[in-house]
Rosetta silent file (secondary structure, phi, psi, omega in degrees, C-alpha in Angstrom):
SEQUENCE: XXXXXXXXXXXXXXXXXXXXXXXXXXXXXXXXXXXXXXXXXXXXXXXXXXXXXXXXXXXXXXXXXXXXXXXXXXXXXXXXXXXXXXXXXXXXXXXXXXXXXXXXXXXXXXXXXXXXXXXXXXXXXXXXXXXXXXXXXXXXXXXXXXXXXXXXXXXXXXXXXXXXXXXXXXXXXXXXXXXXXXXXXXXXXXXXXXXXXXXXXXXXXXXXXXXXXXXXXXXXXXXXXXXXXXXXX
SCORE:     score description
SCORE:     0.000 S_00000001
   1 L     0.000  131.711  179.243  -13.945 -150.217   64.368 S_00000001
   2 E  -118.760  169.724  178.801  -13.444 -150.279   60.607 S_00000001
   3 E  -108.192  132.519  178.610  -12.485 -147.692   58.063 S_00000001
   4 E  -133.942  112.751  179.428  -14.950 -146.595   55.380 S_00000001
   5 L    53.142   39.612  176.142  -13.921 -143.997   52.794 S_00000001
   6 L    82.699   -1.722 -179.688  -11.339 -142.628   55.212 S_00000001
   7 E  -113.098  147.015  178.111  -13.823 -142.267   58.072 S_00000001
   8 E   -74.080  130.413  177.577  -14.104 -144.422   61.193 S_00000001
   9 E  -107.570  125.829 -177.959  -17.247 -146.563   61.205 S_00000001
  10 E  -121.491  148.333  179.453  -18.619 -147.558   64.601 S_00000001
  11 E   -75.290  141.887  177.424  -21.379 -149.946   65.632 S_00000001
  12 E  -113.703  131.905  179.637  -24.532 -148.454   67.178 S_00000001
  13 E  -129.555  155.344  174.814  -26.523 -150.390   69.808 S_00000001
  14 E  -127.638  134.431  178.020  -29.650 -149.724   71.857 S_00000001
  15 E  -120.459  153.300  178.961  -30.370 -151.238   75.284 S_00000001
  16 E  -131.999  140.723  170.932  -33.553 -151.285   77.366 S_00000001
  17 E  -116.612  123.196 -179.188  -34.231 -151.744   81.075 S_00000001
  18 E   -68.857  128.016  171.696  -37.823 -152.684   81.983 S_00000001
  19 E   -96.517  -47.687  169.180  -39.481 -150.295   84.412 S_00000001
  20 E  -131.462  104.330 -173.590  -42.927 -151.841   83.938 S_00000001
  21 L   -47.946  133.085 -179.017  -42.573 -154.959   81.706 S_00000001
  22 L    74.134  -13.479 -175.326  -44.305 -154.573   78.299 S_00000001
  23 L  -116.029  -35.827 -174.786  -45.400 -151.053   79.234 S_00000001
  24 E  -148.899  131.472 -179.367  -42.389 -148.894   80.137 S_00000001
  25 E  -136.730  148.582  169.320  -38.646 -149.134   79.480 S_00000001
  26 E   -94.719  132.560 -177.584  -35.614 -146.914   79.963 S_00000001
  27 E  -109.968  149.024  171.290  -33.517 -146.663   76.779 S_00000001
  28 E  -143.459  158.891 -176.533  -29.850 -145.940   76.208 S_00000001
  29 E  -129.697  140.394 -179.866  -27.676 -145.892   73.064 S_00000001
  30 E  -117.208  132.411  171.176  -24.065 -146.946   72.525 S_00000001
  31 E  -119.575  116.531 -174.410  -21.662 -145.682   69.855 S_00000001
  32 L    64.137 -117.876  177.886  -18.413 -147.635   69.900 S_00000001
  33 L  -111.837   14.295 -178.908  -17.701 -147.995   73.611 S_00000001
  34 E  -110.366  130.813  177.857  -19.570 -144.854   74.767 S_00000001
  35 E   -97.941  144.177  176.725  -23.123 -144.894   76.120 S_00000001
  36 E  -129.017  137.982  178.446  -25.558 -141.976   75.807 S_00000001
  37 E  -162.211  156.011  169.887  -28.835 -141.591   77.681 S_00000001
  38 E   -76.570  131.243  179.224  -31.217 -139.088   79.200 S_00000001
  39 L   -57.488  130.435  178.739  -30.633 -139.040   82.951 S_00000001
  40 L   -55.011  134.723 -177.604  -33.488 -140.922   84.668 S_00000001
  41 L  -113.511  147.822  175.544  -36.029 -138.450   86.073 S_00000001
  42 L   -95.135  -26.909 -177.634  -38.369 -138.735   89.022 S_00000001
  43 L  -136.041  149.803  174.540  -40.645 -135.856   88.033 S_00000001
  44 L   -71.223  161.461 -179.238  -41.753 -134.199   84.811 S_00000001
  45 L    74.359    2.343  171.773  -40.581 -130.657   83.993 S_00000001
  46 L   -72.645  154.981  179.031  -37.096 -131.328   85.348 S_00000001
  47 E   -67.680  128.776  176.629  -34.262 -130.109   83.127 S_00000001
  48 L   -65.393  142.043  177.940  -33.197 -132.790   80.670 S_00000001
  49 L  -139.274  134.163  178.836  -29.605 -133.957   81.071 S_00000001
  50 E   -98.349  120.041  177.513  -27.612 -136.284   78.811 S_00000001
  51 E   -97.331  145.292  174.002  -25.339 -138.707   80.654 S_00000001
  52 E  -130.610  148.670  174.216  -22.400 -140.499   79.034 S_00000001
  53 E  -162.245  162.681  176.423  -20.208 -143.313   80.283 S_00000001
  54 E  -110.818  149.139  179.997  -18.031 -146.131   79.027 S_00000001
  55 L   144.553 -167.813 -175.664  -18.446 -149.767   79.941 S_00000001
  56 L   -74.394  -23.891  177.547  -20.618 -152.803   79.323 S_00000001
  57 L  -156.395  163.098  179.033  -23.862 -150.825   79.821 S_00000001
  58 L   -71.125  152.467 -179.293  -25.166 -147.332   80.515 S_00000001
  59 H   -58.499  -40.561 -176.914  -25.494 -146.252   84.126 S_00000001
  60 H   -71.083  -18.747  178.225  -29.239 -145.783   83.788 S_00000001
  61 H  -110.944   17.027 -178.858  -29.758 -149.322   82.461 S_00000001
  62 L   -77.065   96.872 -176.305  -27.330 -150.997   84.862 S_00000001
  63 L  -161.786  152.709  176.180  -29.513 -153.790   86.188 S_00000001
  64 L   -68.074  -14.749  179.451  -29.789 -157.581   86.092 S_00000001
  65 L   -87.427  -11.855 -177.229  -33.113 -156.966   84.309 S_00000001
  66 L   -63.914  132.785  179.095  -31.502 -155.063   81.438 S_00000001
  67 L   -79.666  150.622  179.389  -31.886 -156.822   78.090 S_00000001
  68 L   -56.055  138.448 -178.443  -28.849 -157.434   75.913 S_00000001
  69 L   -62.695  137.100  179.229  -28.127 -154.429   73.712 S_00000001
  70 E   -94.439  131.577  173.991  -29.467 -154.784   70.158 S_00000001
  71 E   -71.941  122.959 -173.412  -27.225 -153.912   67.208 S_00000001
  72 E  -119.130  -11.429 -179.816  -29.233 -151.335   65.250 S_00000001
  73 E   165.185 -162.215  178.164  -26.806 -149.836   62.721 S_00000001
  74 E  -145.678  161.770 -176.369  -23.498 -148.087   62.241 S_00000001
  75 E  -146.438  153.803  172.070  -22.257 -144.500   62.009 S_00000001
  76 L  -109.412    5.530  178.541  -19.336 -142.392   60.856 S_00000001
  77 L   -66.179  141.089 -178.707  -20.299 -139.475   63.114 S_00000001
  78 L   -88.540  166.408  176.925  -17.472 -138.389   65.444 S_00000001
  79 H   -59.486  -38.215  179.579  -17.648 -137.838   69.210 S_00000001
  80 H   -65.018  -42.620  178.073  -17.378 -134.081   68.599 S_00000001
  81 H   -63.316  -39.904  178.167  -20.283 -134.144   66.151 S_00000001
  82 H   -64.352  -41.557  178.665  -22.363 -136.121   68.646 S_00000001
  83 H   -59.505  -43.332  179.357  -21.519 -133.617   71.376 S_00000001
  84 H   -66.922  -41.282  178.633  -22.709 -130.739   69.182 S_00000001
  85 H   -63.013  -41.080  179.411  -25.876 -132.616   68.218 S_00000001
  86 H   -59.207  -41.967  179.300  -26.598 -133.322   71.899 S_00000001
  87 H   -62.215  -42.051  179.298  -26.404 -129.608   72.711 S_00000001
  88 H   -65.983  -39.349 -179.817  -28.867 -128.793   69.939 S_00000001
  89 H   -63.805  -42.265  179.214  -31.236 -131.555   71.096 S_00000001
  90 H   -65.324  -33.920  176.873  -31.242 -130.204   74.662 S_00000001
  91 H   -65.552  -35.568 -179.742  -31.992 -126.719   73.376 S_00000001
  92 H   -83.960  -22.166 -177.896  -35.036 -128.073   71.541 S_00000001
  93 L  -132.304   67.463 -171.474  -36.068 -130.411   74.398 S_00000001
  94 L   -71.510  -27.145 -174.880  -35.030 -128.589   77.586 S_00000001
  95 E  -119.577  143.827  178.065  -37.467 -130.242   79.998 S_00000001
  96 L   -72.980  131.307  174.151  -38.277 -133.870   80.715 S_00000001
  97 L  -128.715  127.820 -173.238  -41.810 -134.942   79.826 S_00000001
  98 L   -55.859  -39.374 -173.854  -42.937 -138.451   80.724 S_00000001
  99 L  -100.849   -4.715 -174.663  -44.879 -139.036   77.493 S_00000001
 100 L  -133.153  -76.443 -174.897  -42.864 -136.955   75.020 S_00000001
 101 L   -88.603   78.968 -173.043  -39.376 -135.560   75.685 S_00000001
 102 L  -130.473 -168.102 -176.884  -37.902 -138.592   77.396 S_00000001
 103 H   -62.150  -36.753 -178.493  -35.158 -141.195   77.059 S_00000001
 104 H   -72.791  -36.960  176.219  -36.868 -142.968   74.152 S_00000001
 105 H   -63.089  -44.515  179.686  -37.401 -139.757   72.191 S_00000001
 106 H   -61.556  -49.532 -177.589  -33.718 -138.879   72.645 S_00000001
 107 H   -63.206  -42.263 -179.236  -32.421 -142.305   71.624 S_00000001
 108 H   -65.752  -45.651  177.254  -34.691 -142.513   68.566 S_00000001
 109 H   -60.073  -43.939 -179.639  -33.794 -139.017   67.349 S_00000001
 110 H   -65.024  -41.450  179.732  -30.100 -139.724   67.905 S_00000001
 111 H   -60.948  -46.596 -179.734  -30.323 -143.093   66.133 S_00000001
 112 H   -60.687  -43.580 -179.501  -31.972 -141.622   63.028 S_00000001
 113 H   -68.692  -43.852 -178.291  -29.336 -138.872   62.835 S_00000001
 114 H   -59.807  -40.941 -172.640  -26.368 -141.160   63.500 S_00000001
 115 H   -99.467    3.757 -174.960  -27.343 -143.645   60.787 S_00000001
 116 L    54.505   41.462  178.600  -28.855 -141.192   58.281 S_00000001
 117 L    66.301   19.880  178.424  -32.152 -143.106   58.733 S_00000001
 118 L  -110.472   80.188 -175.388  -30.456 -146.391   57.783 S_00000001
 119 L  -144.666  170.112  172.666  -31.187 -148.499   60.869 S_00000001
 120 L  -138.853  125.035 -176.892  -33.250 -151.440   62.116 S_00000001
 121 L  -119.502  116.279 -172.981  -34.926 -151.357   65.527 S_00000001
 122 L   -83.204   13.095  176.911  -36.492 -154.650   66.719 S_00000001
 123 L  -149.752  168.485 -175.973  -38.871 -153.020   69.210 S_00000001
 124 L  -104.865  162.421  171.275  -41.163 -150.004   69.478 S_00000001
 125 L   -71.356  152.390  175.309  -41.182 -146.936   71.665 S_00000001
 126 L   -90.219  -37.089 -179.332  -43.526 -147.044   74.657 S_00000001
 127 L  -168.314  122.395 -177.920  -44.083 -143.303   74.758 S_00000001
 128 E  -170.163  164.865  171.881  -42.239 -140.475   73.008 S_00000001
 129 E  -122.601  103.854 -169.780  -42.567 -137.504   70.684 S_00000001
 130 E  -115.914  134.396  177.038  -40.143 -138.162   67.829 S_00000001
 131 L   -67.930  144.596  174.974  -39.370 -136.018   64.799 S_00000001
 132 L   -71.967  145.632  177.404  -39.917 -137.609   61.402 S_00000001
 133 L   -58.807  146.114  177.919  -36.724 -138.354   59.432 S_00000001
 134 L   -66.203  -33.430 -177.981  -35.707 -135.665   56.951 S_00000001
 135 L  -119.620  134.934  175.168  -35.264 -138.275   54.228 S_00000001
 136 L   -87.216  -46.370 -175.310  -37.539 -141.241   53.473 S_00000001
 137 E   -81.975  124.407  177.868  -35.453 -142.926   50.773 S_00000001
 138 E  -108.655  -42.369  178.477  -32.220 -144.454   52.029 S_00000001
 139 E    47.683   47.890 -174.741  -31.373 -147.010   49.315 S_00000001
 140 E  -149.898  172.925  179.416  -28.552 -148.219   51.501 S_00000001
 141 E  -158.087 -176.290  178.064  -27.599 -151.018   53.850 S_00000001
 142 E  -154.849  156.065  174.072  -24.993 -152.262   56.278 S_00000001
 143 E  -128.972  127.407 -175.994  -23.260 -155.445   57.367 S_00000001
 144 E  -135.814  137.305  171.409  -22.134 -155.886   60.972 S_00000001
 145 E  -134.382  111.617 -176.279  -20.586 -158.772   62.882 S_00000001
 146 E  -158.985  139.330  172.254  -19.929 -158.082   66.562 S_00000001
 147 L    48.677   46.624  176.547  -20.361 -159.707   69.977 S_00000001
 148 L    82.411    2.340  179.747  -22.166 -162.811   68.732 S_00000001
 149 E  -117.970  132.568  176.308  -24.484 -160.922   66.375 S_00000001
 150 E  -127.030  123.152 -175.600  -24.218 -160.930   62.581 S_00000001
 151 E  -131.963  134.729  168.859  -26.532 -158.685   60.566 S_00000001
 152 E  -124.875  118.233 -173.415  -26.870 -157.923   56.879 S_00000001
 153 E  -134.246  139.941  176.490  -29.523 -155.287   56.229 S_00000001
 154 E  -145.947  139.980  176.000  -30.707 -153.333   53.185 S_00000001
 155 E  -150.350  156.444  178.953  -33.751 -151.148   52.641 S_00000001
 156 E   -89.092  -40.158 -179.703  -35.039 -148.641   50.111 S_00000001
 157 E  -168.394  155.509  174.837  -36.879 -146.356   52.507 S_00000001
 158 E  -158.991  154.685  175.349  -38.585 -145.976   55.877 S_00000001
 159 E  -155.092  165.394 -178.053  -40.287 -143.339   58.005 S_00000001
 160 E  -148.640  160.553  171.141  -42.197 -143.128   61.262 S_00000001
 161 E  -134.854  126.326 -175.370  -44.540 -140.988   63.291 S_00000001
 162 E  -135.047  122.373  176.169  -44.483 -141.238   67.095 S_00000001
 163 E  -138.673  116.802 -178.311  -46.616 -139.274   69.557 S_00000001
 164 E    59.079 -135.491 -179.676  -46.956 -140.477   73.151 S_00000001
 165 L   -81.250   -4.015 -175.534  -47.662 -144.236   73.226 S_00000001
 166 E   -97.311  132.158  179.309  -48.888 -144.249   69.606 S_00000001
 167 E  -140.034  149.807  176.362  -46.502 -145.006   66.758 S_00000001
 168 E  -139.975  145.433 -178.376  -46.794 -145.726   63.043 S_00000001
 169 E  -145.828  143.695  173.611  -44.134 -146.785   60.563 S_00000001
 170 E  -123.282  135.233 -178.497  -43.895 -147.471   56.840 S_00000001
 171 E  -130.373  137.091  179.378  -41.098 -149.560   55.322 S_00000001
 172 E  -127.747  129.613  172.435  -40.323 -150.184   51.638 S_00000001
 173 E    60.129   56.812 -177.919  -37.974 -152.780   50.179 S_00000001
 174 E  -108.907  133.812  176.574  -36.356 -154.119   53.339 S_00000001
 175 E  -135.716  124.451 -178.981  -34.196 -157.257   53.506 S_00000001
 176 E  -139.674  133.038  168.194  -32.428 -158.376   56.677 S_00000001
 177 E  -117.890  140.182 -173.377  -30.672 -161.561   57.735 S_00000001
 178 E  -149.526  133.622  168.737  -29.624 -161.896   61.336 S_00000001
 179 E  -121.373  134.313 -174.552  -28.082 -164.485   63.633 S_00000001
 180 E  -129.789  132.074  175.752  -27.996 -163.714   67.344 S_00000001
 181 E  -151.728   73.882 -176.577  -26.192 -165.509   70.164 S_00000001
 182 E  -121.228   18.840  177.010  -25.630 -163.080   73.018 S_00000001
 183 E   123.223 -164.981 -173.503  -27.156 -164.918   75.974 S_00000001
 184 L   -68.871  -24.623 -176.068  -30.548 -165.724   77.440 S_00000001
 185 L   -93.343   -8.727  177.874  -32.188 -162.489   76.269 S_00000001
 186 E  -149.531  118.562  176.081  -31.125 -162.696   72.605 S_00000001
 187 E  -164.770  155.356  176.403  -30.668 -165.796   70.452 S_00000001
 188 E   130.507 -176.113  178.594  -31.938 -167.271   67.198 S_00000001
 189 E  -135.883  137.318 -174.489  -31.803 -166.850   63.427 S_00000001
 190 E  -140.191  144.934  172.414  -34.000 -164.569   61.339 S_00000001
 191 E  -135.487  111.347 -177.262  -34.502 -163.683   57.677 S_00000001
 192 E  -109.952  130.205  177.815  -36.810 -160.719   57.035 S_00000001
 193 E  -137.010  115.378 -175.361  -37.938 -159.714   53.550 S_00000001
 194 E  -126.696  125.067  173.742  -40.507 -156.939   53.132 S_00000001
 195 E   -77.265  -52.282  174.932  -41.824 -155.424   49.891 S_00000001
 196 E  -156.685  141.941 -179.660  -43.918 -152.848   51.725 S_00000001
 197 E  -149.135  143.540  175.078  -45.328 -152.742   55.244 S_00000001
 198 E  -124.958  128.681 -178.335  -47.355 -150.354   57.386 S_00000001
 199 E  -122.567  147.905  171.756  -47.392 -150.746   61.166 S_00000001
 200 E  -137.058  131.544 -174.589  -49.385 -149.122   63.964 S_00000001
 201 E  -137.802  151.681  165.958  -48.583 -149.775   67.607 S_00000001
 202 E  -113.286   98.797 -173.921  -49.513 -148.797   71.124 S_00000001
 203 L    56.772 -142.083  176.663  -46.184 -149.236   72.874 S_00000001
 204 L  -104.824    7.275 -174.975  -44.969 -152.832   72.751 S_00000001
 205 L   -91.349  -38.716 -175.357  -48.253 -154.281   74.023 S_00000001
 206 E  -134.959  134.973  179.974  -50.606 -153.895   71.020 S_00000001
 207 E  -158.822  155.509  176.358  -49.827 -153.591   67.333 S_00000001
 208 E  -130.548  135.752 -179.940  -51.119 -154.153   63.798 S_00000001
 209 E  -131.927  125.438  177.847  -48.942 -154.792   60.742 S_00000001
 210 E  -122.063  136.038  178.722  -50.161 -154.891   57.140 S_00000001
 211 E   164.073 -174.881  177.611  -47.959 -155.609   54.157 S_00000001
 212 E  -110.827  114.751  179.782  -46.212 -158.060   51.873 S_00000001
 213 E  -150.782  165.731  176.815  -43.396 -159.971   53.541 S_00000001
 214 L  -132.078   42.378 -178.134  -41.772 -163.361   53.853 S_00000001
 215 L   -62.032  132.200  179.789  -40.280 -163.022   57.331 S_00000001
 216 E  -139.535  133.854  177.538  -38.945 -166.320   58.659 S_00000001
 217 E   163.319  167.066  177.647  -37.158 -167.064   61.912 S_00000001
 218 E  -148.830  141.135  179.020  -37.345 -168.180   65.510 S_00000001
 219 E   148.730 -160.758  178.561  -35.728 -166.932   68.689 S_00000001
 220 E  -128.923  127.617  175.610  -35.606 -163.946   71.023 S_00000001
 221 E  -145.627  142.686 -177.801  -34.359 -160.505   70.005 S_00000001
 222 L    61.925   20.925 -179.447  -34.839 -157.125   71.595 S_00000001
 223 L    83.165    2.541 -178.462  -36.414 -158.881   74.561 S_00000001
 224 E  -113.491  133.001  175.412  -39.278 -160.204   72.400 S_00000001
 225 E   -78.430  134.920 -176.999  -39.930 -163.870   71.573 S_00000001
 226 E  -136.015  146.229  173.226  -40.570 -164.363   67.848 S_00000001
 227 E  -151.048  116.465 -177.723  -41.579 -167.197   65.528 S_00000001
 228 E  -137.115  144.379  172.419  -42.382 -166.548   61.844 S_00000001
 229 E  -134.801  111.602  178.218  -42.666 -168.698   58.709 S_00000001
 230 L    50.871   43.458  175.041  -42.993 -166.860   55.391 S_00000001
 231 L    92.807   -9.903 -179.503  -44.665 -163.894   57.036 S_00000001
 232 E  -103.751  138.082  176.891  -46.979 -165.844   59.330 S_00000001
 233 L   145.018    0.000    0.000  -46.502 -165.949   63.095 S_00000001
């Protein structure tokens, strides 16, 4: 934990546990040493409940199959502010819906709010209904070094639209360098540079990306194997 302008700055991470590999994952989010997640549901229309716990991983993603948590940003939001935000989210999303108001929708909404839309997520939602960020232009960045991961990220703006398994995202002026060494599920070195990019995806199985970039790197991050040279790969 560091101090920034008198406020505590904490690292934000997202973890995934495969339910059906490439098709369905349970998501959880960590702020500092506290995990937040929607309680796993067996049936739709059950009342949504947000679980919290401290430890190496969230209770809902506690499995040998769980991928190493990805560092996605940082926040100055306090535990009290998060608690209040959680109450408001539950009021707006009272019931669990498999394709919309689920764990991925909660984590994505929380991530955007925590970081003021200044984040980087190395994987897509499988199915969710996510609100668009209030602000497109961020003109900000962050530098994080923690648990074997070092990230320097800057972007001018980004936004997304997510409904069910379909997602689209636009990114402008993004530059990220990253080295990862957190075990078998995350390792490698990456340098991403994007002037502008538009993506459309169906979960993590099918996707199209158009834009101008010079992404270069090789390794595994977010549970996905990657190899790029100057935008090709």
